[in-house]
């Protein structure tokens, strides 16, 4: 099940976000050796202060945070425009109230040793969650910066992207900017790949009519 944490609810989810930041440090610093800032075992950056919407995958039996990501409107600060503009053609900017950015997609590295089935399950749940939340928010696309490893994962999840600009080697990895459609068709494709039946959102979220908002400029 996927939990949504909006900016006005962060004070209610301090422990969950703390576990998410710790997991991100283990993924992006310890496992992938990215150039990220880790303080007291937690990976937190400027964009976490820009009021993103967080999606968190939690094990329904143990309560452990097993994955997560954040969403930000492209009308405000975002990583593609502010950190990775090299991926876009000269002068081109992705900026629309109908396009949000997904970043810091992370899965608990321990799942890789627990078995690929659970790893794939959490991945497809998060991808379905992005689409479901996007449809609730009334957006048409999600853009994301990702590496070749994630490109393979998207392919396995039957989650196609339209590549923007030219893939570029950043550091040691080939890096892409991709545009993902937010639609019932996309959700159905991912759900079929992950053998998911029904919504991945927590029941209380499914029942709620509260719209999903993210901060914008």
XYZ file of N, CA and C in Angstrom, residues 23-211:
567
model
N 16.612 5.692 4.411
C 16.677 4.733 3.318
C 17.325 5.358 2.088
N 16.986 6.619 1.792
C 17.591 7.294 0.658
C 19.111 7.376 0.803
N 19.598 7.619 2.008
C 21.047 7.675 2.235
C 21.684 6.330 1.918
N 21.032 5.250 2.320
C 21.562 3.911 2.055
C 21.562 3.596 0.562
N 20.559 4.111 -0.150
C 20.463 3.840 -1.582
C 21.424 4.715 -2.373
N 21.284 6.032 -2.232
C 21.992 6.951 -3.125
C 23.455 7.181 -2.739
N 23.764 7.115 -1.443
C 25.152 7.316 -1.020
C 25.884 5.986 -0.869
N 25.334 5.101 -0.039
C 26.041 3.860 0.272
C 26.066 2.891 -0.908
N 24.942 2.739 -1.600
C 24.864 1.730 -2.661
C 25.290 2.273 -4.015
N 24.791 3.467 -4.387
C 25.071 4.002 -5.714
C 26.232 4.986 -5.744
N 26.661 5.456 -4.567
C 27.791 6.382 -4.455
C 27.557 7.669 -5.249
N 26.333 8.183 -5.187
C 26.044 9.471 -5.816
C 26.634 10.602 -4.986
N 26.806 11.732 -5.614
C 27.305 12.925 -4.930
C 26.130 13.633 -4.259
N 25.703 13.071 -3.128
C 24.572 13.632 -2.383
C 25.032 13.978 -0.976
N 24.300 14.858 -0.339
C 24.635 15.284 1.009
C 23.914 14.400 2.025
N 24.684 13.769 2.882
C 24.120 12.939 3.942
C 24.557 13.507 5.286
N 23.592 13.793 6.140
C 23.863 14.319 7.471
C 23.165 13.444 8.500
N 23.924 12.956 9.465
C 23.369 12.076 10.507
C 22.624 10.891 9.908
N 23.175 10.366 8.804
C 22.598 9.180 8.204
C 21.345 9.415 7.394
N 21.067 10.682 7.058
C 19.856 11.012 6.321
C 20.203 11.823 5.078
N 19.621 11.439 3.953
C 19.843 12.166 2.702
C 18.675 13.123 2.489
N 18.955 14.405 2.637
C 17.941 15.454 2.484
C 18.566 16.569 1.654
N 17.815 17.088 0.678
C 18.366 18.156 -0.144
C 17.413 19.349 -0.210
N 17.794 20.320 -1.001
C 17.025 21.563 -1.136
C 15.578 21.313 -1.532
N 15.355 20.333 -2.406
C 14.016 20.113 -2.941
C 13.063 19.503 -1.917
N 13.614 18.939 -0.839
C 12.756 18.481 0.257
C 12.170 19.646 1.041
N 12.744 20.824 0.872
C 12.220 22.031 1.525
C 11.248 22.785 0.630
N 10.931 22.221 -0.536
C 10.047 22.899 -1.501
C 8.630 22.336 -1.466
N 8.267 21.715 -0.360
C 6.913 21.190 -0.134
C 6.476 20.169 -1.175
N 7.270 19.116 -1.384
C 6.837 18.088 -2.328
C 5.716 17.237 -1.754
N 5.092 16.458 -2.620
C 4.205 15.378 -2.206
C 5.052 14.107 -2.184
N 5.046 13.409 -1.050
C 5.806 12.163 -0.934
C 4.878 10.963 -1.119
N 5.357 9.957 -1.833
C 4.710 8.664 -1.906
C 5.609 7.675 -1.191
N 5.061 6.952 -0.229
C 5.847 6.032 0.592
C 5.216 4.650 0.539
N 6.034 3.651 0.215
C 5.596 2.250 0.229
C 5.997 1.652 1.574
N 4.992 1.182 2.307
C 5.241 0.611 3.632
C 4.762 -0.838 3.664
N 5.569 -1.718 4.241
C 5.177 -3.111 4.385
C 3.995 -3.206 5.338
N 2.895 -3.786 4.857
C 1.673 -3.802 5.650
C 1.771 -4.711 6.872
N 2.756 -5.596 6.892
C 2.904 -6.515 8.022
C 3.919 -6.022 9.044
N 5.035 -5.487 8.568
C 6.100 -5.059 9.484
C 6.080 -3.558 9.757
N 5.427 -2.786 8.889
C 5.423 -1.333 9.040
C 6.677 -0.675 8.500
N 7.613 -1.449 7.984
C 8.879 -0.918 7.491
C 8.668 -0.129 6.197
N 9.340 1.015 6.086
C 9.329 1.782 4.843
C 10.215 1.059 3.837
N 9.621 0.640 2.713
C 10.341 -0.147 1.722
C 10.635 0.614 0.435
N 10.078 1.794 0.284
C 10.341 2.572 -0.917
C 9.677 3.922 -0.832
N 10.076 4.805 -1.733
C 9.465 6.128 -1.732
C 9.982 6.991 -2.864
N 9.318 8.121 -3.029
C 9.702 9.111 -4.025
C 9.023 10.426 -3.664
N 9.329 11.476 -4.424
C 8.657 12.758 -4.189
C 8.220 13.346 -5.523
N 7.184 14.164 -5.462
C 6.631 14.819 -6.643
C 6.609 16.324 -6.425
N 7.036 17.053 -7.454
C 7.026 18.516 -7.423
C 6.511 19.052 -8.755
N 5.729 20.127 -8.742
C 5.295 20.736 -9.999
C 6.487 21.314 -10.754
N 6.435 21.264 -12.060
C 7.516 21.854 -12.851
C 7.392 23.366 -12.954
N 6.337 23.943 -12.372
C 6.211 25.406 -12.333
C 7.024 26.011 -11.202
N 7.578 25.176 -10.335
C 8.433 25.636 -9.244
C 9.795 24.982 -9.331
N 10.592 25.045 -8.273
C 11.912 24.412 -8.275
C 11.802 22.917 -8.577
N 12.666 22.433 -9.451
C 12.697 21.004 -9.758
C 14.086 20.626 -10.267
N 14.407 19.358 -10.182
C 15.766 18.912 -10.471
C 16.122 18.994 -11.945
N 15.169 18.711 -12.824
C 15.480 18.754 -14.249
C 15.917 20.153 -14.663
N 15.174 21.140 -14.260
C 15.495 22.512 -14.667
C 16.686 23.078 -13.908
N 16.773 22.801 -12.613
C 17.749 23.482 -11.763
C 19.053 22.722 -11.556
N 19.052 21.416 -11.790
C 20.252 20.608 -11.565
C 20.746 19.946 -12.849
N 19.802 19.501 -13.707
C 20.183 18.749 -14.903
C 19.716 19.412 -16.200
N 19.892 20.719 -16.352
C 19.456 21.360 -17.603
C 20.218 20.858 -18.827
N 21.382 20.234 -18.621
C 22.171 19.708 -19.734
C 21.395 18.646 -20.503
N 20.394 18.035 -19.868
C 19.617 16.994 -20.529
C 18.590 17.555 -21.506
N 18.351 18.865 -21.440
C 17.361 19.503 -22.306
C 18.041 20.213 -23.469
N 17.393 20.270 -24.614
C 17.942 21.062 -25.721
C 18.100 22.517 -25.291
N 19.042 23.213 -25.899
C 19.315 24.606 -25.543
C 18.038 25.433 -25.579
N 17.808 26.126 -24.469
C 16.671 27.038 -24.404
C 15.350 26.381 -24.074
N 15.305 25.045 -24.023
C 14.041 24.354 -23.754
C 13.849 24.147 -22.257
N 12.622 24.364 -21.793
C 12.287 24.185 -20.385
C 10.990 23.392 -20.292
N 10.944 22.446 -19.377
C 9.702 21.729 -19.098
C 9.020 22.451 -17.946
N 7.946 23.149 -18.242
C 7.263 23.943 -17.213
C 5.788 24.040 -17.557
N 4.971 23.372 -16.761
C 3.533 23.373 -16.988
C 2.828 22.925 -15.716
N 1.672 23.514 -15.403
C 0.910 23.033 -14.246
C 0.392 21.613 -14.438
N 0.442 21.119 -15.660
C -0.033 19.769 -15.950
C 1.093 18.742 -15.976
N 2.321 19.183 -15.633
C 3.467 18.273 -15.580
C 4.141 18.401 -14.214
N 4.240 17.303 -13.504
C 4.997 17.265 -12.260
C 6.276 16.464 -12.473
N 7.226 16.658 -11.569
C 8.478 15.903 -11.629
C 8.523 14.869 -10.509
N 8.952 13.664 -10.853
C 9.227 12.627 -9.863
C 10.738 12.543 -9.657
N 11.157 12.502 -8.406
C 12.585 12.387 -8.122
C 12.801 11.571 -6.849
N 14.051 11.176 -6.641
C 14.470 10.380 -5.484
C 13.650 9.099 -5.344
N 13.435 8.431 -6.477
C 12.778 7.129 -6.474
C 13.745 6.138 -5.839
N 13.364 5.557 -4.714
C 14.280 4.685 -3.976
C 13.540 3.473 -3.431
N 14.211 2.320 -3.481
C 13.701 1.076 -2.936
C 14.699 0.562 -1.898
N 14.206 0.104 -0.769
C 15.059 -0.435 0.289
C 16.031 -1.460 -0.299
N 17.342 -1.218 -0.203
C 18.308 -2.151 -0.804
C 18.255 -3.546 -0.213
N 17.717 -3.699 1.003
C 17.605 -5.030 1.597
C 16.662 -5.927 0.800
N 15.734 -5.339 0.039
C 14.798 -6.142 -0.735
C 15.496 -6.910 -1.840
N 16.630 -6.400 -2.294
C 17.383 -7.090 -3.342
C 17.902 -8.435 -2.843
N 18.151 -8.539 -1.533
C 18.617 -9.805 -0.965
C 17.461 -10.672 -0.490
N 16.299 -10.040 -0.271
C 15.123 -10.796 0.171
C 14.428 -11.506 -0.985
N 14.747 -11.099 -2.221
C 14.131 -11.736 -3.377
C 13.625 -10.712 -4.362
N 13.833 -10.984 -5.660
C 13.473 -10.016 -6.685
C 11.973 -9.812 -6.784
N 11.175 -10.794 -6.361
C 9.714 -10.657 -6.469
C 9.224 -9.488 -5.625
N 9.711 -9.382 -4.382
C 9.280 -8.286 -3.518
C 9.809 -6.952 -4.042
N 11.039 -6.960 -4.560
C 11.622 -5.753 -5.132
C 10.766 -5.258 -6.288
N 10.365 -6.161 -7.163
C 9.526 -5.794 -8.309
C 8.153 -5.313 -7.843
N 7.622 -5.942 -6.793
C 6.300 -5.575 -6.290
C 6.282 -4.140 -5.774
N 7.273 -3.780 -4.967
C 7.327 -2.417 -4.429
C 7.533 -1.407 -5.552
N 8.363 -1.767 -6.524
C 8.612 -0.866 -7.651
C 7.329 -0.589 -8.420
N 6.595 -1.633 -8.775
C 5.372 -1.425 -9.549
C 4.290 -0.747 -8.721
N 4.249 -0.994 -7.414
C 3.292 -0.291 -6.553
C 3.565 1.213 -6.567
N 4.826 1.600 -6.472
C 5.167 3.018 -6.493
C 4.840 3.646 -7.847
N 5.134 2.923 -8.930
C 4.838 3.459 -10.255
C 3.328 3.614 -10.452
N 2.551 2.629 -10.004
C 1.097 2.771 -10.057
C 0.647 3.936 -9.182
N 1.305 4.087 -8.028
C 0.961 5.188 -7.129
C 1.167 6.545 -7.775
N 2.244 6.692 -8.529
C 2.484 7.956 -9.230
C 1.328 8.255 -10.165
N 0.898 7.249 -10.916
C -0.179 7.464 -11.881
C -1.493 7.776 -11.166
N -1.802 7.031 -10.110
C -3.052 7.271 -9.383
C -3.070 8.663 -8.751
N -1.963 9.058 -8.146
C -1.886 10.388 -7.542
C -1.943 11.458 -8.625
N -1.257 11.214 -9.735
C -1.295 12.167 -10.844
C -2.700 12.382 -11.362
N -3.479 11.313 -11.477
C -4.859 11.449 -11.945
C -5.701 12.210 -10.919
N -5.455 11.979 -9.637
C -6.161 12.729 -8.597
C -5.825 14.219 -8.655
N -4.562 14.503 -9.008
C -4.112 15.895 -9.048
C -4.502 16.588 -10.347
N -4.981 15.816 -11.319
C -5.414 16.405 -12.576
C -4.285 16.769 -13.517
N -3.153 16.060 -13.421
C -2.032 16.349 -14.314
C -2.024 15.353 -15.471
N -1.252 15.670 -16.503
C -1.199 14.834 -17.700
C 0.087 14.019 -17.827
N 1.178 14.548 -17.251
C 2.472 13.887 -17.396
C 3.298 14.038 -16.125
N 4.230 13.107 -15.967
C 5.287 13.216 -14.964
C 6.616 13.127 -15.700
N 7.527 14.020 -15.375
C 8.859 13.997 -15.960
C 9.836 13.513 -14.900
N 10.879 12.832 -15.331
C 11.850 12.313 -14.369
C 13.228 12.230 -14.994
N 14.242 12.448 -14.177
C 15.634 12.234 -14.563
C 16.047 10.891 -13.985
N 16.596 10.005 -14.813
C 16.920 8.665 -14.333
C 18.114 8.109 -15.109
N 18.700 7.062 -14.561
C 19.877 6.459 -15.183
C 19.497 5.168 -15.904
N 20.505 4.519 -16.493
C 20.263 3.309 -17.282
C 19.669 2.187 -16.433
N 20.047 2.144 -15.155
C 19.490 1.124 -14.257
C 17.981 1.289 -14.144
N 17.505 2.529 -13.946
C 16.073 2.771 -13.836
C 15.377 2.558 -15.181
N 16.077 2.836 -16.281
C 15.487 2.603 -17.606
C 15.130 1.134 -17.774
N 15.990 0.254 -17.287
C 15.704 -1.182 -17.360
C 14.506 -1.546 -16.486
N 14.427 -0.909 -15.320
C 13.308 -1.172 -14.411
C 11.991 -0.708 -15.030
N 11.996 0.469 -15.648
C 10.787 0.962 -16.300
C 10.343 0.012 -17.407
N 11.307 -0.540 -18.121
C 10.975 -1.477 -19.203
C 10.322 -2.728 -18.646
N 10.865 -3.271 -17.552
C 10.289 -4.457 -16.928
C 8.890 -4.183 -16.395
N 8.657 -2.948 -15.946
C 7.359 -2.567 -15.398
C 6.376 -2.139 -16.479
N 6.775 -2.243 -17.746
C 5.927 -1.839 -18.873
C 5.465 -0.390 -18.704
N 6.435 0.461 -18.347
C 6.175 1.874 -18.067
C 7.000 2.714 -19.047
N 6.515 2.896 -20.276
C 7.310 3.566 -21.306
C 7.416 5.069 -21.077
N 8.519 5.627 -21.544
C 8.750 7.071 -21.438
C 9.115 7.635 -22.799
N 8.731 8.884 -23.023
C 9.207 9.633 -24.184
C 10.455 10.385 -23.756
N 11.592 10.051 -24.364
C 12.847 10.688 -23.985
C 12.863 12.130 -24.472
N 13.239 13.040 -23.579
C 13.374 14.464 -23.904
C 14.855 14.767 -24.100
N 15.190 15.490 -25.142
C 16.586 15.850 -25.342
C 17.439 14.642 -25.698
N 18.713 14.713 -25.340
C 19.679 13.670 -25.693
C 20.235 13.043 -24.418
N 20.167 11.721 -24.273
C 20.787 11.073 -23.109
C 22.254 11.476 -22.993
N 22.678 11.752 -21.775
C 24.013 12.303 -21.539
C 24.685 11.553 -20.402
N 25.977 11.293 -20.552
C 26.708 10.652 -19.466
C 27.025 11.701 -18.396
N 26.497 11.474 -17.202
C 26.757 12.355 -16.066
C 27.469 11.516 -15.014
N 28.711 11.887 -14.708
C 29.510 11.046 -13.830
C 29.811 9.732 -14.529
N 29.425 8.641 -13.889
C 29.728 7.319 -14.436
C 28.551 6.673 -15.159
N 27.407 7.347 -15.189
C 26.214 6.684 -15.730
C 25.570 7.495 -16.846
N 24.942 6.787 -17.782
C 24.136 7.429 -18.806
C 22.834 7.891 -18.156
N 22.483 9.147 -18.413
C 21.344 9.753 -17.735
C 20.325 10.240 -18.748
N 19.056 10.077 -18.417
C 17.959 10.400 -19.320
C 16.972 11.339 -18.631
N 16.248 12.096 -19.437
C 15.060 12.808 -18.974
C 13.895 12.237 -19.761
N 12.898 11.721 -19.053
C 11.778 11.072 -19.725
C 10.449 11.637 -19.273
N 9.498 11.627 -20.193
C 8.149 12.115 -19.922
C 7.213 10.907 -19.896
N 6.496 10.737 -18.788
C 5.618 9.591 -18.588
C 4.160 10.055 -18.591
N 3.361 9.369 -19.348
C 1.944 9.713 -19.445
C 1.196 9.326 -18.176
N 0.304 10.195 -17.738
C -0.561 9.889 -16.606
C -1.950 9.578 -17.161
N -2.296 8.316 -17.149
C -3.564 7.896 -17.733
C -3.964 6.543 -17.168
N -5.221 6.205 -17.348
C -5.692 4.897 -16.910
C -5.011 3.785 -17.703
N -4.703 4.054 -18.969
C -4.003 3.068 -19.782
C -2.611 2.778 -19.226
N -1.890 3.826 -18.823
C -0.566 3.628 -18.247
C -0.664 2.836 -16.939
N -1.642 3.194 -16.112
C -1.797 2.476 -14.854
C -2.093 1.001 -15.105
N -2.937 0.706 -16.089
C -3.292 -0.675 -16.390
C -2.077 -1.468 -16.858
N -1.214 -0.840 -17.645
C -0.008 -1.514 -18.138
C 0.903 -1.897 -16.973
N 1.127 -0.946 -16.061
C 2.013 -1.207 -14.923
C 1.398 -2.252 -13.998
N 0.090 -2.129 -13.752
C -0.596 -3.070 -12.871
C -0.514 -4.489 -13.422
N -0.646 -4.630 -14.728
C -0.543 -5.954 -15.339
C 0.862 -6.521 -15.172
N 1.873 -5.677 -15.349
C 3.259 -6.131 -15.196
C 3.550 -6.550 -13.763
N 2.925 -5.850 -12.801
C 3.165 -6.154 -11.392
C 2.118 -7.042 -10.762
N 1.173 -7.528 -11.566
C 0.077 -8.373 -11.070
C -0.645 -7.700 -9.908
N -0.977 -6.433 -10.123
C -1.659 -5.633 -9.110
C -3.142 -5.565 -9.436
N -3.958 -5.838 -8.427
C -5.403 -5.758 -8.580
C -5.934 -4.607 -7.734
N -6.615 -3.666 -8.353
C -7.182 -2.552 -7.611
C -6.174 -1.466 -7.312
N -6.619 -0.473 -6.560
C -5.787 0.679 -6.223
C -4.664 0.286 -5.264
N -3.522 0.968 -5.406
C -2.400 0.719 -4.496
C -2.409 1.685 -3.315
N -3.309 2.671 -3.337
C -3.350 3.665 -2.266
C -4.016 3.089 -1.020
N -3.614 3.577 0.132
C -4.229 3.139 1.378
C -5.739 3.359 1.321
N -6.525 2.476 1.947
C -7.990 2.603 1.875
C -8.514 3.966 2.294
N -7.929 4.542 3.345
C -8.412 5.849 3.801
C -8.135 6.948 2.786
N -7.077 6.778 2.003
C -6.778 7.744 0.947
C -7.757 7.566 -0.206
N -8.039 6.301 -0.556
C -8.986 6.034 -1.636
C -10.359 6.609 -1.322
N -10.756 6.522 -0.049
C -12.083 7.007 0.332
C -12.140 8.531 0.410
N -10.988 9.163 0.628
C -10.953 10.611 0.799
C -11.162 11.326 -0.527
N -11.867 12.440 -0.479
C -12.061 13.267 -1.662
C -11.133 14.495 -1.651
N -10.200 14.507 -0.689
C -9.258 15.617 -0.598
C -8.331 15.613 -1.814
N -8.243 16.715 -2.541
C -7.364 16.748 -3.713
C -5.897 16.711 -3.311
